PDB file of C-alpha atoms in Angstrom:
ATOM      1  CA  LEU A 163      35.137 -41.721  -3.051  1.00 92.00           C
ATOM      2  CA  THR A 164      34.164 -38.201  -2.051  1.00 96.00           C
ATOM      3  CA  ILE A 165      35.614 -36.108  -4.904  1.00 97.00           C
ATOM      4  CA  LEU A 166      35.725 -36.967  -8.602  1.00 96.00           C
ATOM      5  CA  TYR A 167      37.502 -34.773 -11.142  1.00 97.00           C
ATOM      6  CA  ILE A 168      36.813 -36.168 -14.587  1.00 97.00           C
ATOM      7  CA  SER A 169      37.151 -33.018 -16.664  1.00 98.00           C
ATOM      8  CA  ASN A 170      38.581 -32.772 -20.176  1.00 98.00           C
ATOM      9  CA  ASN A 171      37.906 -36.376 -21.145  1.00 97.00           C
ATOM     10  CA  TYR A 172      35.299 -35.887 -23.897  1.00 95.00           C
ATOM     11  CA  ILE A 173      32.871 -38.319 -22.313  1.00 98.00           C
ATOM     12  CA  GLY A 174      29.952 -36.723 -24.169  1.00 98.00           C
ATOM     13  CA  PRO A 175      26.275 -37.074 -23.281  1.00 98.00           C
ATOM     14  CA  ALA A 176      26.508 -40.878 -22.973  1.00 98.00           C
ATOM     15  CA  GLY A 177      29.237 -40.635 -20.332  1.00 97.00           C
ATOM     16  CA  ALA A 178      27.333 -37.962 -18.435  1.00 97.00           C
ATOM     17  CA  ILE A 179      24.209 -40.110 -18.461  1.00 97.00           C
ATOM     18  CA  ALA A 180      26.164 -43.101 -17.100  1.00 96.00           C
ATOM     19  CA  LEU A 181      27.723 -40.986 -14.348  1.00 95.00           C
ATOM     20  CA  SER A 182      24.326 -39.505 -13.510  1.00 94.00           C
ATOM     21  CA  GLU A 183      22.810 -42.929 -13.042  1.00 93.00           C
ATOM     22  CA  ALA A 184      25.605 -43.791 -10.609  1.00 91.00           C
ATOM     23  CA  LEU A 185      25.310 -40.405  -8.857  1.00 89.00           C
ATOM     24  CA  ALA A 186      21.712 -41.033  -7.926  1.00 78.00           C
ATOM     25  CA  GLY A 187      22.776 -43.845  -5.600  1.00 81.00           C
ATOM     26  CA  MET A 188      26.086 -42.485  -4.330  1.00 86.00           C
ATOM     27  CA  THR A 189      26.098 -41.509  -0.680  1.00 90.00           C
ATOM     28  CA  ALA A 190      29.656 -40.215  -0.265  1.00 95.00           C
ATOM     29  CA  LEU A 191      30.426 -38.093  -3.344  1.00 96.00           C
ATOM     30  CA  THR A 192      30.457 -34.403  -2.405  1.00 97.00           C
ATOM     31  CA  GLU A 193      32.227 -32.867  -5.388  1.00 97.00           C
ATOM     32  CA  LEU A 194      31.994 -33.616  -9.120  1.00 97.00           C
ATOM     33  CA  ASP A 195      33.920 -31.806 -11.845  1.00 98.00           C
ATOM     34  CA  ILE A 196      32.712 -32.917 -15.245  1.00 98.00           C
ATOM     35  CA  SER A 197      33.897 -29.822 -17.149  1.00 98.00           C
ATOM     36  CA  ILE A 198      35.127 -29.802 -20.761  1.00 98.00           C
ATOM     37  CA  ASN A 199      33.379 -33.011 -21.743  1.00 98.00           C
ATOM     38  CA  GLN A 200      30.877 -31.896 -24.413  1.00 98.00           C
ATOM     39  CA  ILE A 201      27.937 -33.280 -22.437  1.00 98.00           C
ATOM     40  CA  GLY A 202      25.445 -30.859 -24.004  1.00 98.00           C
ATOM     41  CA  ASP A 203      21.836 -30.495 -22.930  1.00 98.00           C
ATOM     42  CA  ALA A 204      21.264 -34.256 -22.746  1.00 98.00           C
ATOM     43  CA  GLY A 205      24.099 -34.683 -20.245  1.00 98.00           C
ATOM     44  CA  ALA A 206      22.963 -31.682 -18.214  1.00 98.00           C
ATOM     45  CA  GLU A 207      19.406 -33.029 -18.135  1.00 98.00           C
ATOM     46  CA  ALA A 208      20.672 -36.388 -16.839  1.00 97.00           C
ATOM     47  CA  LEU A 209      22.718 -34.654 -14.145  1.00 97.00           C
ATOM     48  CA  ALA A 210      19.664 -32.621 -13.190  1.00 97.00           C
ATOM     49  CA  THR A 211      17.629 -35.773 -12.712  1.00 96.00           C
ATOM     50  CA  ALA A 212      20.368 -37.219 -10.503  1.00 94.00           C
ATOM     51  CA  LEU A 213      20.531 -34.000  -8.461  1.00 94.00           C
ATOM     52  CA  GLN A 214      16.872 -34.282  -7.562  1.00 91.00           C
ATOM     53  CA  GLY A 215      17.526 -37.461  -5.597  1.00 87.00           C
ATOM     54  CA  ASN A 216      21.110 -36.896  -4.463  1.00 91.00           C
ATOM     55  CA  THR A 217      21.671 -35.748  -0.883  1.00 92.00           C
ATOM     56  CA  THR A 218      25.469 -35.498  -0.673  1.00 95.00           C
ATOM     57  CA  LEU A 219      26.787 -33.521  -3.651  1.00 96.00           C
ATOM     58  CA  THR A 220      27.774 -29.994  -2.606  1.00 98.00           C
ATOM     59  CA  THR A 221      29.819 -28.860  -5.634  1.00 98.00           C
ATOM     60  CA  LEU A 222      29.063 -29.367  -9.313  1.00 98.00           C
ATOM     61  CA  GLU A 223      31.439 -28.101 -12.000  1.00 98.00           C
ATOM     62  CA  ILE A 224      29.981 -28.357 -15.506  1.00 98.00           C
ATOM     63  CA  ASN A 225      31.947 -25.667 -17.308  1.00 98.00           C
ATOM     64  CA  MET A 226      32.606 -25.574 -21.059  1.00 98.00           C
ATOM     65  CA  ASN A 227      30.188 -28.347 -21.968  1.00 98.00           C
ATOM     66  CA  LYS A 228      28.021 -26.903 -24.751  1.00 98.00           C
ATOM     67  CA  ILE A 229      25.041 -26.667 -22.421  1.00 98.00           C
ATOM     68  CA  GLY A 230      22.215 -24.543 -23.806  1.00 98.00           C
ATOM     69  CA  PRO A 231      18.954 -23.177 -22.412  1.00 98.00           C
ATOM     70  CA  ALA A 232      17.298 -26.604 -22.174  1.00 98.00           C
ATOM     71  CA  GLY A 233      20.095 -27.988 -19.999  1.00 98.00           C
ATOM     72  CA  ALA A 234      20.012 -24.911 -17.770  1.00 98.00           C
ATOM     73  CA  GLU A 235      16.241 -25.198 -17.418  1.00 98.00           C
ATOM     74  CA  ALA A 236      16.561 -28.832 -16.317  1.00 98.00           C
ATOM     75  CA  LEU A 237      19.229 -27.882 -13.767  1.00 98.00           C
ATOM     76  CA  ALA A 238      17.034 -25.052 -12.497  1.00 98.00           C
ATOM     77  CA  LYS A 239      14.154 -27.462 -11.954  1.00 97.00           C
ATOM     78  CA  ALA A 240      16.459 -29.757  -9.987  1.00 97.00           C
ATOM     79  CA  LEU A 241      17.683 -26.856  -7.853  1.00 96.00           C
ATOM     80  CA  THR A 242      14.171 -26.172  -6.635  1.00 94.00           C
ATOM     81  CA  ASP A 243      14.200 -29.606  -4.928  1.00 91.00           C
ATOM     82  CA  ASN A 244      17.894 -30.147  -4.138  1.00 93.00           C
ATOM     83  CA  THR A 245      18.945 -29.153  -0.615  1.00 93.00           C
ATOM     84  CA  THR A 246      22.667 -29.980  -0.604  1.00 96.00           C
ATOM     85  CA  LEU A 247      24.315 -28.294  -3.590  1.00 97.00           C
ATOM     86  CA  ILE A 248      26.120 -25.114  -2.504  1.00 98.00           C
ATOM     87  CA  ILE A 249      28.328 -24.409  -5.536  1.00 98.00           C
ATOM     88  CA  LEU A 250      27.273 -24.550  -9.195  1.00 98.00           C
ATOM     89  CA  ASN A 251      29.853 -23.566 -11.781  1.00 98.00           C
ATOM     90  CA  ILE A 252      28.397 -23.561 -15.272  1.00 98.00           C
ATOM     91  CA  PHE A 253      30.630 -20.996 -16.956  1.00 98.00           C
ATOM     92  CA  ARG A 254      31.454 -20.841 -20.670  1.00 98.00           C
ATOM     93  CA  ASN A 255      28.398 -22.627 -21.974  1.00 98.00           C
ATOM     94  CA  ASN A 256      25.552 -21.099 -23.982  1.00 98.00           C
ATOM     95  CA  ILE A 257      22.611 -20.884 -21.592  1.00 98.00           C
ATOM     96  CA  GLY A 258      21.574 -17.426 -22.803  1.00 98.00           C
ATOM     97  CA  ASP A 259      18.804 -15.328 -21.266  1.00 98.00           C
ATOM     98  CA  VAL A 260      16.358 -18.240 -21.146  1.00 98.00           C
ATOM     99  CA  GLY A 261      18.721 -20.438 -19.134  1.00 98.00           C
ATOM    100  CA  ALA A 262      19.714 -17.548 -16.872  1.00 98.00           C
ATOM    101  CA  GLN A 263      16.072 -16.720 -16.194  1.00 98.00           C
ATOM    102  CA  ALA A 264      15.388 -20.344 -15.270  1.00 98.00           C
ATOM    103  CA  LEU A 265      18.358 -20.513 -12.884  1.00 98.00           C
ATOM    104  CA  ALA A 266      17.425 -17.177 -11.333  1.00 97.00           C
ATOM    105  CA  GLY A 267      13.870 -18.444 -10.851  1.00 96.00           C
ATOM    106  CA  ALA A 268      15.181 -21.463  -8.963  1.00 96.00           C
ATOM    107  CA  LEU A 269      16.739 -19.146  -6.381  1.00 94.00           C
ATOM    108  CA  ALA A 270      13.263 -18.293  -5.116  1.00 90.00           C
ATOM    109  CA  SER A 271      12.960 -21.732  -3.507  1.00 91.00           C
ATOM    110  CA  ASN A 272      16.590 -22.835  -3.170  1.00 94.00           C
ATOM    111  CA  ALA A 273      18.085 -22.003   0.224  1.00 92.00           C
ATOM    112  CA  THR A 274      21.425 -23.814  -0.041  1.00 96.00           C
ATOM    113  CA  LEU A 275      23.290 -22.426  -3.068  1.00 97.00           C
ATOM    114  CA  THR A 276      25.947 -19.925  -2.054  1.00 97.00           C
ATOM    115  CA  LYS A 277      27.825 -19.583  -5.348  1.00 98.00           C
ATOM    116  CA  ILE A 278      26.847 -19.637  -9.027  1.00 98.00           C
ATOM    117  CA  ASP A 279      29.275 -18.922 -11.846  1.00 98.00           C
ATOM    118  CA  ILE A 280      27.416 -18.204 -15.088  1.00 98.00           C
ATOM    119  CA  SER A 281      30.179 -16.195 -16.730  1.00 98.00           C
ATOM    120  CA  ILE A 282      30.644 -16.297 -20.512  1.00 98.00           C
ATOM    121  CA  ASN A 283      27.194 -17.690 -21.300  1.00 98.00           C
ATOM    122  CA  ASP A 284      25.744 -15.277 -23.862  1.00 98.00           C
ATOM    123  CA  ILE A 285      23.492 -13.739 -21.216  1.00 98.00           C
ATOM    124  CA  GLY A 286      21.919 -10.399 -22.081  1.00 98.00           C
ATOM    125  CA  PRO A 287      19.945  -7.794 -20.143  1.00 98.00           C
ATOM    126  CA  GLU A 288      16.918 -10.048 -19.583  1.00 98.00           C
ATOM    127  CA  GLY A 289      18.967 -12.738 -17.857  1.00 98.00           C
ATOM    128  CA  ALA A 290      20.712 -10.106 -15.751  1.00 97.00           C
ATOM    129  CA  LYS A 291      17.379  -8.587 -14.746  1.00 97.00           C
ATOM    130  CA  ALA A 292      16.124 -12.002 -13.636  1.00 97.00           C
ATOM    131  CA  PHE A 293      19.141 -12.510 -11.369  1.00 96.00           C
ATOM    132  CA  ALA A 294      18.944  -8.956 -10.048  1.00 95.00           C
ATOM    133  CA  LYS A 295      15.282  -9.505  -9.153  1.00 95.00           C
ATOM    134  CA  ALA A 296      16.056 -12.860  -7.515  1.00 95.00           C
ATOM    135  CA  LEU A 297      18.743 -11.266  -5.347  1.00 92.00           C
ATOM    136  CA  GLY A 298      16.964  -8.004  -4.584  1.00 89.00           C
ATOM    137  CA  ILE A 299      15.069  -7.001  -1.480  1.00 79.00           C
ATOM    138  CA  GLY A 300      12.965  -9.900  -0.255  1.00 83.00           C
ATOM    139  CA  GLY A 301      14.782 -12.302  -2.576  1.00 88.00           C
ATOM    140  CA  ASN A 302      17.281 -15.098  -2.064  1.00 91.00           C
ATOM    141  CA  ILE A 303      19.549 -14.492   0.941  1.00 91.00           C
ATOM    142  CA  THR A 304      21.846 -17.535   0.771  1.00 95.00           C
ATOM    143  CA  LEU A 305      23.632 -16.803  -2.526  1.00 95.00           C
ATOM    144  CA  THR A 306      26.766 -14.826  -1.679  1.00 95.00           C
ATOM    145  CA  ILE A 307      28.741 -15.113  -4.934  1.00 97.00           C
ATOM    146  CA  LEU A 308      27.390 -14.565  -8.436  1.00 97.00           C
ATOM    147  CA  ASN A 309      29.838 -14.415 -11.333  1.00 98.00           C
ATOM    148  CA  ILE A 310      28.100 -13.058 -14.418  1.00 98.00           C
ATOM    149  CA  SER A 311      31.284 -11.727 -16.069  1.00 98.00           C
ATOM    150  CA  GLY A 312      31.906 -11.937 -19.800  1.00 98.00           C
ATOM    151  CA  ASN A 313      28.276 -11.687 -20.868  1.00 98.00           C
ATOM    152  CA  GLN A 314      26.379  -8.905 -22.640  1.00 98.00           C
ATOM    153  CA  ILE A 315      24.217  -7.540 -19.836  1.00 98.00           C
ATOM    154  CA  GLY A 316      24.824  -3.954 -20.983  1.00 98.00           C
ATOM    155  CA  PRO A 317      23.704  -0.812 -19.163  1.00 98.00           C
ATOM    156  CA  GLU A 318      20.207  -2.228 -18.727  1.00 97.00           C
ATOM    157  CA  GLY A 319      21.500  -5.238 -16.795  1.00 97.00           C
ATOM    158  CA  ALA A 320      23.882  -3.102 -14.744  1.00 97.00           C
ATOM    159  CA  LYS A 321      21.023  -0.787 -13.829  1.00 97.00           C
ATOM    160  CA  ALA A 322      18.927  -3.751 -12.695  1.00 96.00           C
ATOM    161  CA  PHE A 323      21.724  -4.902 -10.379  1.00 95.00           C
ATOM    162  CA  ALA A 324      22.229  -1.371  -9.068  1.00 94.00           C
ATOM    163  CA  GLU A 325      18.535  -1.096  -8.214  1.00 93.00           C
ATOM    164  CA  ALA A 326      18.376  -4.564  -6.673  1.00 92.00           C
ATOM    165  CA  LEU A 327      21.420  -3.924  -4.526  1.00 86.00           C
ATOM    166  CA  GLY A 328      20.262  -0.459  -3.515  1.00 83.00           C
ATOM    167  CA  ILE A 329      23.284   1.234  -5.073  1.00 66.00           C
TER     168      ILE A 329
END
C-alpha cells in the first residue's frame, strides 16, 4: 500500500495513535490523508512521533482535525528531523500564532518541504511574521508554496511578507 485516504471517518485520537504506530514501520506508504477525523493534539503528537522515524511518507493531509498549538509544535519538532515529507496540509485547525511560529521555526532546518497549507488556522500577525522571516533572505529555499489564506494576519503580517519577499 502506497497511498491511504482515511478521511472523514471520525477515528479520533485513538485511531490516529494506532495508525501512527503502524506508520513507524511502514516502508511503502508515501501519502496519508487523515483529514476530518477529530484527532486533536494527541493524534497529531502521535503522528509527529511516527514522522521522526518514517523515511517514505511524502504527503501528510491532516486538515480539519481540531489540532491546536501543542499538536503543531509536535509536528514542527518532527519536521526538524524528517527528510522525506514534501507536502504538509494542516488547514482549518486551530494552531494559532504559537503553532505557526513553531512550524515556521522548523523551516530553518527542514530542506525537503515544498508546500505547507496553514489556511484557516486563527493565525495572526505574529505567526505571519514568523513565516515571513523563515522565508526571507537567507531563509528556507525549498518551500515553494505557502497557503496562509483565511487567517487574521492583518496589515502587520502583510508588511512582514512584503519585506521578506523584497516587494
